[in-house]
mmCIF file of C-alpha atoms in Angstrom:
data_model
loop_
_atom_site.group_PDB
_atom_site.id
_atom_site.type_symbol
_atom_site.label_atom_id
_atom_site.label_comp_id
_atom_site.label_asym_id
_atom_site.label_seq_id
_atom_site.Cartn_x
_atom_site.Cartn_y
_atom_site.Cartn_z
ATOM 1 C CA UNK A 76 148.754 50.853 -240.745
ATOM 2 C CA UNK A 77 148.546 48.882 -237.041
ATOM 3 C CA UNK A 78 150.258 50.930 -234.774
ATOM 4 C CA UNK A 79 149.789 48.797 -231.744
ATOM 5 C CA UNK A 80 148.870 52.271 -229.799
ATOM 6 C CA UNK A 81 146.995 55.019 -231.428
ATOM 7 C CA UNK A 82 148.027 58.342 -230.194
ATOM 8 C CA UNK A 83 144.449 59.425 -230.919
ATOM 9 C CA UNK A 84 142.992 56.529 -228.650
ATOM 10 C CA UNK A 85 145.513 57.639 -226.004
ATOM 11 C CA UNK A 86 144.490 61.247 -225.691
ATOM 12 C CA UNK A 87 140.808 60.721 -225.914
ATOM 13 C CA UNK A 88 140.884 59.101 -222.407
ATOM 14 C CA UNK A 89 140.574 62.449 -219.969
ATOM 15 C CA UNK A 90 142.735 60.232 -217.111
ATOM 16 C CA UNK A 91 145.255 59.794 -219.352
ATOM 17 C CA UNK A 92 145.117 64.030 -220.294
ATOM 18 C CA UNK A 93 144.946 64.755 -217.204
ATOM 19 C CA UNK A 94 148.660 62.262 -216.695
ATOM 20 C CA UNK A 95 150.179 64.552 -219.608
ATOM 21 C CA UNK A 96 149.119 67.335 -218.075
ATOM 22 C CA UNK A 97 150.591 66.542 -214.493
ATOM 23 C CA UNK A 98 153.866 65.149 -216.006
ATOM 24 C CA UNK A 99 154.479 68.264 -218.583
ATOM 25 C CA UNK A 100 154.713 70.465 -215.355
ATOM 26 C CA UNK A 101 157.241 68.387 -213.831
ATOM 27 C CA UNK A 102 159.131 64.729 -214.165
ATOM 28 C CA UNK A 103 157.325 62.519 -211.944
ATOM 29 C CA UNK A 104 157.624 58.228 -211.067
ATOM 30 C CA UNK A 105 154.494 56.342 -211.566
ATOM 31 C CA UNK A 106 153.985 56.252 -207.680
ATOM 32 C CA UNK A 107 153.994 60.076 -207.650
ATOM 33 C CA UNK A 108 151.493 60.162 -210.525
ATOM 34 C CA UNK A 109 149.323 57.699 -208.964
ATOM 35 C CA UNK A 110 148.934 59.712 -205.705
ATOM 36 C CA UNK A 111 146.780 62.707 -207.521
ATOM 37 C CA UNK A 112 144.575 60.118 -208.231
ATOM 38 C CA UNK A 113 141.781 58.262 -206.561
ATOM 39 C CA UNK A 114 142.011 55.657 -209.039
ATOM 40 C CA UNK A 115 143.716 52.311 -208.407
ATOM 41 C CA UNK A 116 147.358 52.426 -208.552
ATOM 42 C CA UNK A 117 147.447 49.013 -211.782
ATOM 43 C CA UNK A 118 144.940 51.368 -213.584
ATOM 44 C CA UNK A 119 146.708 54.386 -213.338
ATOM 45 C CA UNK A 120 149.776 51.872 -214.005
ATOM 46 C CA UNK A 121 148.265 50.962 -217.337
ATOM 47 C CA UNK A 122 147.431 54.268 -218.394
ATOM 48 C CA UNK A 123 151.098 55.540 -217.966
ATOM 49 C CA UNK A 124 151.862 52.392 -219.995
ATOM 50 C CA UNK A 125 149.461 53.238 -222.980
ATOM 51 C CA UNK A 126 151.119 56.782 -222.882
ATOM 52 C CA UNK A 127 154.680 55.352 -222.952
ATOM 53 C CA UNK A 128 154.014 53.079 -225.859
ATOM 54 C CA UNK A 129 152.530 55.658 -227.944
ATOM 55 C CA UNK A 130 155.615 57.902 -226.988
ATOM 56 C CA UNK A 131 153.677 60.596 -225.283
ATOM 57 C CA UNK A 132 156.041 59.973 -222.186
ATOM 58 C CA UNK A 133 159.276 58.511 -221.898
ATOM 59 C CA UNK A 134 160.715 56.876 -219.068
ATOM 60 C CA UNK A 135 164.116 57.828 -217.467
ATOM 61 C CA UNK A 136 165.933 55.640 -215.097
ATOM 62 C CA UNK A 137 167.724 57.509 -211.776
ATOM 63 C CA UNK A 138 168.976 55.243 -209.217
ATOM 64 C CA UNK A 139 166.659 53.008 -208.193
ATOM 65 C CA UNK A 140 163.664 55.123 -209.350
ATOM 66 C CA UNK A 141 161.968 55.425 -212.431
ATOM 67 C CA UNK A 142 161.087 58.799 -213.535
ATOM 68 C CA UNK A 143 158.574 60.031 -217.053
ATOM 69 C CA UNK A 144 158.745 62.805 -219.059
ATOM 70 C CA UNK A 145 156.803 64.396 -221.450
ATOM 71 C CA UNK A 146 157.645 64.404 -224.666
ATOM 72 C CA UNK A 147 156.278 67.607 -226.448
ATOM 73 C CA UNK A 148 157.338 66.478 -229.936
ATOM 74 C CA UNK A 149 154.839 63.851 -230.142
ATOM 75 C CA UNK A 150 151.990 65.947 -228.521
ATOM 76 C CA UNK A 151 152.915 68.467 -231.434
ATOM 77 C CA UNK A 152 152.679 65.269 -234.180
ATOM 78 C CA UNK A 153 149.092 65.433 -232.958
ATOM 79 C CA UNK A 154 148.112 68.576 -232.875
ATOM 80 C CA UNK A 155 149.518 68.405 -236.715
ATOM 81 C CA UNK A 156 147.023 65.726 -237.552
ATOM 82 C CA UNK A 157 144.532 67.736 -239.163
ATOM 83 C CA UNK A 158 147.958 69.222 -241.553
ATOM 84 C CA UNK A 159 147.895 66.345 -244.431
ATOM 85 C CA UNK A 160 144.180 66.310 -244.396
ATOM 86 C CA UNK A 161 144.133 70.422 -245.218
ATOM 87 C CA UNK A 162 146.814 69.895 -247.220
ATOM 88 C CA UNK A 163 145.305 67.991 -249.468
ATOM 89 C CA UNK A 164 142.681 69.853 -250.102
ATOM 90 C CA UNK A 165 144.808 73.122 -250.727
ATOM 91 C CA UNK A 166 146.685 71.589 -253.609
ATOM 92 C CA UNK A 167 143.293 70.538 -255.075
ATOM 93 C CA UNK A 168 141.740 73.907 -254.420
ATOM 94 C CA UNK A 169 145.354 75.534 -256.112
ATOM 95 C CA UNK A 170 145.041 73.664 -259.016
ATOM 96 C CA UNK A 171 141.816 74.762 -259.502
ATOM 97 C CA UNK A 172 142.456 78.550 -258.994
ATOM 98 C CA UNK A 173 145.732 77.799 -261.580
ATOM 99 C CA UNK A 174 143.674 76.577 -264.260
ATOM 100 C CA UNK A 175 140.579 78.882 -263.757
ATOM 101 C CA UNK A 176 143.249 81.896 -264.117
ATOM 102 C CA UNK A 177 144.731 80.572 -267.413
ATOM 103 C CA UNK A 178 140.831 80.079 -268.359
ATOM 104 C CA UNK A 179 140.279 83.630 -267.904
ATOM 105 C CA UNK A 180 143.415 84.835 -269.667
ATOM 106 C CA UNK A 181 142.491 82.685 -272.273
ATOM 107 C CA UNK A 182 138.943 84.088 -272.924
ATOM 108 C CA UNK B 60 153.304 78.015 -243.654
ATOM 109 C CA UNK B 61 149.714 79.136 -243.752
ATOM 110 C CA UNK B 62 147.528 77.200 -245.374
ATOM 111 C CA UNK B 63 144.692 79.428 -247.943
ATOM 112 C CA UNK B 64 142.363 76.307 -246.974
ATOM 113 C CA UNK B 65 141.182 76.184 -243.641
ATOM 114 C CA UNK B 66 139.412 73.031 -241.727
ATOM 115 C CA UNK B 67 137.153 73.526 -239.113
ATOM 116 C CA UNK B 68 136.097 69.548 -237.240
ATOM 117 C CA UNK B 69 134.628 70.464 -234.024
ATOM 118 C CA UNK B 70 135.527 67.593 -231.217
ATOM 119 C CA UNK B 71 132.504 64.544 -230.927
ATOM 120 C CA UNK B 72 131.027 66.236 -234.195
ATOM 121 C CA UNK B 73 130.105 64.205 -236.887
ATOM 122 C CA UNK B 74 130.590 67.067 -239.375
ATOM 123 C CA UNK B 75 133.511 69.400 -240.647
ATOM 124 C CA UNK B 76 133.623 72.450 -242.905
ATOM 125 C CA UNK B 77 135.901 73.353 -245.694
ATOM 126 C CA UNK B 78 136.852 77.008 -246.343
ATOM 127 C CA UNK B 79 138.963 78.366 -248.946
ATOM 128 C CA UNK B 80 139.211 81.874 -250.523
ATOM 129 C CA UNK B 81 140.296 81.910 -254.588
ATOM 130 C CA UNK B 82 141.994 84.972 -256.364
ATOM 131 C CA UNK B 83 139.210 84.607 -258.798
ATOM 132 C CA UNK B 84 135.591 86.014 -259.786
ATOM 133 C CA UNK B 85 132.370 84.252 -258.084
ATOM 134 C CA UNK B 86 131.557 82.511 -262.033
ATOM 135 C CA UNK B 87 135.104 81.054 -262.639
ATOM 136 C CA UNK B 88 134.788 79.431 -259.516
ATOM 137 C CA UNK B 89 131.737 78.145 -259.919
ATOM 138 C CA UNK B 90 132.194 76.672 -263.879
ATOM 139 C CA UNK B 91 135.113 74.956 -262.138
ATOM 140 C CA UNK B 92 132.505 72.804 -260.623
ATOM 141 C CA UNK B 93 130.328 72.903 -263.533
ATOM 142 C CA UNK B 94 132.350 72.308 -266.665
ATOM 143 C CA UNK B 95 132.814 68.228 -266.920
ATOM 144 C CA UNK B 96 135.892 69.462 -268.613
ATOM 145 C CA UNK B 97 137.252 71.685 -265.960
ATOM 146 C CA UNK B 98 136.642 69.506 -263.121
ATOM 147 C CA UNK B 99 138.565 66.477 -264.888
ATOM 148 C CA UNK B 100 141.507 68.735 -264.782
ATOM 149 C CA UNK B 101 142.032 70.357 -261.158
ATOM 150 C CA UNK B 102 140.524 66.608 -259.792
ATOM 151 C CA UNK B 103 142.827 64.800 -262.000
ATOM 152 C CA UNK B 104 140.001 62.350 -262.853
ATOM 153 C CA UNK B 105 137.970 61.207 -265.880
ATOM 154 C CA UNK B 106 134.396 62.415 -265.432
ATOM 155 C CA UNK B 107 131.753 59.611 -266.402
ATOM 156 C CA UNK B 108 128.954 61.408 -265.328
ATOM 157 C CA UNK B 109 128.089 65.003 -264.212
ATOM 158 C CA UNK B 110 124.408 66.024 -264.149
ATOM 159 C CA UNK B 111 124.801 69.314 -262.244
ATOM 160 C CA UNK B 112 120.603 69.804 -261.891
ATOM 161 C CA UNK B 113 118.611 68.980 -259.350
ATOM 162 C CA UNK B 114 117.712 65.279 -259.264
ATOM 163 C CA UNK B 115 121.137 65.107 -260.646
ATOM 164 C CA UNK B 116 124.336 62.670 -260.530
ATOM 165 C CA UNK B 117 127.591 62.154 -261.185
ATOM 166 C CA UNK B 118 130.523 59.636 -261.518
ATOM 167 C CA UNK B 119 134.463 60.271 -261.641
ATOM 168 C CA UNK B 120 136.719 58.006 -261.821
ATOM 169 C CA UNK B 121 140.882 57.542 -261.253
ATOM 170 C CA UNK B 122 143.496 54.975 -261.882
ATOM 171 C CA UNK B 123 146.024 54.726 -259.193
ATOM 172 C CA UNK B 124 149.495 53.515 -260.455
ATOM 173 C CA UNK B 125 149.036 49.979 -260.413
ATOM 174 C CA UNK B 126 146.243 50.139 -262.283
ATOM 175 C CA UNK B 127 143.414 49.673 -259.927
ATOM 176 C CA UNK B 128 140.272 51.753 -260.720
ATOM 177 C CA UNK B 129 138.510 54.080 -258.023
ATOM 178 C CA UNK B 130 135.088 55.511 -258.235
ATOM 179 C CA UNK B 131 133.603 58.200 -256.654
ATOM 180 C CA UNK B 132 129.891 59.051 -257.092
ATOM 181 C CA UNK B 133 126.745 60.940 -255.668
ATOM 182 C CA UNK B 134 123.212 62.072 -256.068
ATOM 183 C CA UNK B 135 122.624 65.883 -256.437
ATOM 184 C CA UNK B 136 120.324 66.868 -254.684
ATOM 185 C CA UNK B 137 120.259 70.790 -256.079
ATOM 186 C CA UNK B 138 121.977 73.527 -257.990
ATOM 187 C CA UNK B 139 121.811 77.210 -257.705
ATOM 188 C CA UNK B 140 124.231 78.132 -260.354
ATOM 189 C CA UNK B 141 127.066 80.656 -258.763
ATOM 190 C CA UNK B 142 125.770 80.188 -255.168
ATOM 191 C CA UNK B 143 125.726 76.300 -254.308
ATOM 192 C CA UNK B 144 125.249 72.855 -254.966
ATOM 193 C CA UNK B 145 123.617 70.496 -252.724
ATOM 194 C CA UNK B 146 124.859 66.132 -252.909
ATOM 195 C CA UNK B 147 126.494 62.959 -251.763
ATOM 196 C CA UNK B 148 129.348 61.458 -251.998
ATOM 197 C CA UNK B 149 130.910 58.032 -251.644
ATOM 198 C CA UNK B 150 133.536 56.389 -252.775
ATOM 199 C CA UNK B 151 132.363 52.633 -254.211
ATOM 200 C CA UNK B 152 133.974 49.352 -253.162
ATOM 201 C CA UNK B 153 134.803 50.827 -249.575
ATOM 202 C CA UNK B 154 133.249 50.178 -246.261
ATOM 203 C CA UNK B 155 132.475 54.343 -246.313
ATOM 204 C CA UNK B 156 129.175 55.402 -246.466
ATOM 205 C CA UNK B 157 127.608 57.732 -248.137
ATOM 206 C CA UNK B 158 128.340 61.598 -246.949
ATOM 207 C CA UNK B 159 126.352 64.925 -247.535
ATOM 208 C CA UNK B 160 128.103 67.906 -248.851
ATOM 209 C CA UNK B 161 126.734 71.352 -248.902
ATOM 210 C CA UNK B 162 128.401 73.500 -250.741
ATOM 211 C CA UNK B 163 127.964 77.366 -251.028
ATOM 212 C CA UNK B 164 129.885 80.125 -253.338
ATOM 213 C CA UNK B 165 130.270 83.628 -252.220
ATOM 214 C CA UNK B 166 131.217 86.669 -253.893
ATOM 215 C CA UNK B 167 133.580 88.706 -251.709
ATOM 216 C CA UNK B 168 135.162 91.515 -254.242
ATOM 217 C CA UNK B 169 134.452 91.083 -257.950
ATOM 218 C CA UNK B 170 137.946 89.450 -258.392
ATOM 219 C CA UNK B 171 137.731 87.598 -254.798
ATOM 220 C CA UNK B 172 135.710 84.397 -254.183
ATOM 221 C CA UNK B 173 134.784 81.785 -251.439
ATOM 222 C CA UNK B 174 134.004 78.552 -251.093
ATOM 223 C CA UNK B 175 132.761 77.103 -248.239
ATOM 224 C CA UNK B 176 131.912 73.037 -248.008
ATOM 225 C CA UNK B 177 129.653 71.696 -244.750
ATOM 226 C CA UNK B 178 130.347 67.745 -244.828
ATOM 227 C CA UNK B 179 128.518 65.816 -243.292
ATOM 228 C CA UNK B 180 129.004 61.981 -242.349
ATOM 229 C CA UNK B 181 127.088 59.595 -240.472
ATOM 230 C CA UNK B 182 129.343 59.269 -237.530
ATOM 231 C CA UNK B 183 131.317 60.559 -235.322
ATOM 232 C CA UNK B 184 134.268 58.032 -235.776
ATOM 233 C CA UNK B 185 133.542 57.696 -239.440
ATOM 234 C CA UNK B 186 134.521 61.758 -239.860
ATOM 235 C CA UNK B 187 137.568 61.286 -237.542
ATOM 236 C CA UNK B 188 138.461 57.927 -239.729
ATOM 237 C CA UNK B 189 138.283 60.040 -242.669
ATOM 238 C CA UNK B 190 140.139 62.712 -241.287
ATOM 239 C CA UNK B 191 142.848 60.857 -240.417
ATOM 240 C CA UNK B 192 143.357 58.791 -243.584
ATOM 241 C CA UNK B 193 146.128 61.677 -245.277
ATOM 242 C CA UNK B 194 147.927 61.880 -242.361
ATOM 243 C CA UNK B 195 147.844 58.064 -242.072
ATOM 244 C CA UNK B 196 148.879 57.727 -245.836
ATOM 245 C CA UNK B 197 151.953 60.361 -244.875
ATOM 246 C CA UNK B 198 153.183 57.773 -241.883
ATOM 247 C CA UNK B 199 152.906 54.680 -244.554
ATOM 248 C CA UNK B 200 154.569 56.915 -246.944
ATOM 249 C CA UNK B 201 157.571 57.672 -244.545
ATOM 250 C CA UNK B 202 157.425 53.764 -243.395
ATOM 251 C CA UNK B 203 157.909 52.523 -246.751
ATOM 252 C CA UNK B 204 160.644 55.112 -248.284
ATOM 253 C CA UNK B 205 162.395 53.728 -244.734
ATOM 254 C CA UNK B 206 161.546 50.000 -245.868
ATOM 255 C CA UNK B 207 163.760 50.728 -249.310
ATOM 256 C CA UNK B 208 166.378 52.212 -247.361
ATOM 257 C CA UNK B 209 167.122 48.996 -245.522
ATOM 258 C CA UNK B 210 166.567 46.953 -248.047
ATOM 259 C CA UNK B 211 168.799 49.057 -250.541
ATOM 260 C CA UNK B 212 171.482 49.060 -247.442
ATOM 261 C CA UNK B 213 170.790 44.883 -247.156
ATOM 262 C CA UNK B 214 171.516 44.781 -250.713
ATOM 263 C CA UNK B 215 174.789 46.975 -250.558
ATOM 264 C CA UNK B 216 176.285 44.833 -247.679
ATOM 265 C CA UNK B 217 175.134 42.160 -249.996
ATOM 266 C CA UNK B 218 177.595 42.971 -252.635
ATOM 267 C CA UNK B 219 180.126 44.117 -250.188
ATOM 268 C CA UNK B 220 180.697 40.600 -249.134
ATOM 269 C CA UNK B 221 180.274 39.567 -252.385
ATOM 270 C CA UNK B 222 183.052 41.228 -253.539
ATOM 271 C CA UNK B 223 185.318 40.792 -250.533
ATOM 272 C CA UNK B 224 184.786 36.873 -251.494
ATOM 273 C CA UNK B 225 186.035 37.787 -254.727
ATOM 274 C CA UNK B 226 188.840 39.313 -253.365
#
């Protein structure tokens, strides 16, 4: 798999956490996101980018500005990411208690 | 829906534990892990090797569906029949090393059991690699079954025009 933007890489940056957080409360342009920051305005810039690409934000145009939302389906995609991994191991760990049971009603 | 197997991978750890209750006595559990026979079953491998003693190894192996072989192996380090068993793991012909695994069996009731597995790996970003790989395999999955889709649809419109030429 090459996604060309790992969600996991984008949320391990705290600038870019503290962006999600700031936009989840409220719709904001890049300008307005840019101002809680002491940052420079192209970094900030490029961390809204990374965000967009990875679909933690998504970009709405109104008149002649450019406003970004959060997008809470994606941020729950990731808090899911553990899911397959514990998932896995519950079928295993089923299979074994299936089997063991039929062992014992077998004995 | 609530999984009987929980995970626990702390943030920036390079560890992760493994929990899991089974409706079944503390020695069932346990010759699950013991019996060469047993564990071939619920890990839907063949079992090479399993010298469950200290100073110890052992060797599964699977066949994936296009006929590839995979083997897993480790050292055992120790064994304390119905309370836990002490080794590595690693899966040969991958750039994963080699991880620790302690792994401890509890008796709760006398028809209640518990296993509980401390991994450990030698990184930080090797864990969260690992971690990630089923949930990885899920989005390949989903890519893929999308992949036939198309190209089933390609192949319908295909014929379509096929048969309007026909026409």
């Amino acid at each position: 798999m090459n996604l060309r933007r790992d969600v996991f890489q984008a949320i391990a940056d705290p600038t870019r956490r503290a962006i999600l957080l700031l936009v989840a409360s409220q719709t904001m342009t890049a300008g307005a996101i840019a101002s809680n920051f002491d940052t420079a305005r192209p970094t900030i810039s490029k961390h809204i980018q990374i965000l967009t690409e990875c679909e933690l934000l998504y970009q709405e145009q109104s008149g002649r500005e450019i406003y970004y939302h959060f997008n809470p389906n994606k941020m729950k995609e990731v808090a899911e990411w553990l899911m397959p991994f514990a998932k896995m191991w519950d079928e295993r760990f089923n299979k074994l208690e299936n089997i063991m049971k039929k062992y014992k009603a077998k004995k | 829906m609530e999984l009987k197997t929980k995970i626990n991978a702390e943030d920036g750890k390079q560890e992760l534990t493994i929990t899991r209750e089974f409706d079944l006595p503390l020695e069932l559990l346990f010759k699950a892990y013991a019996d060469p026979e047993i564990v071939a079953q619920w890990m839907g491998t063949k079992v090479v090797k399993l010298e469950n003693k200290k100073q110890g190894g052992y060797q599964f192996e699977t066949s994936d569906p296009k006929g590839n072989k995979h083997v897993f192996s480790g050292a055992i380090h120790d064994v304390i029949p119905n309370k836990k068993i002490t080794r590595t793991f690693e899966m040969e012909n991958t750039p994963f090393p080699a991880q620790l695994e302690f792994l401890e069996f509890e008796k709760i009731t006398d028809a209640i059991s518990k296993l509980t597995m401390h991994v450990i790996y030698r990184s930080v970003e090797l864990r969260d690699q690992i971690l990630k790989m089923p949930f990885a395999a899920g989005i390949n999955m989903a890519h893929n079954r999308l992949q036939e889709i198309i190209s089933k649809l390609k192949k319908n419109l295909l014929k379509t025009k096929i048969l309007n030429l026909n026409l």
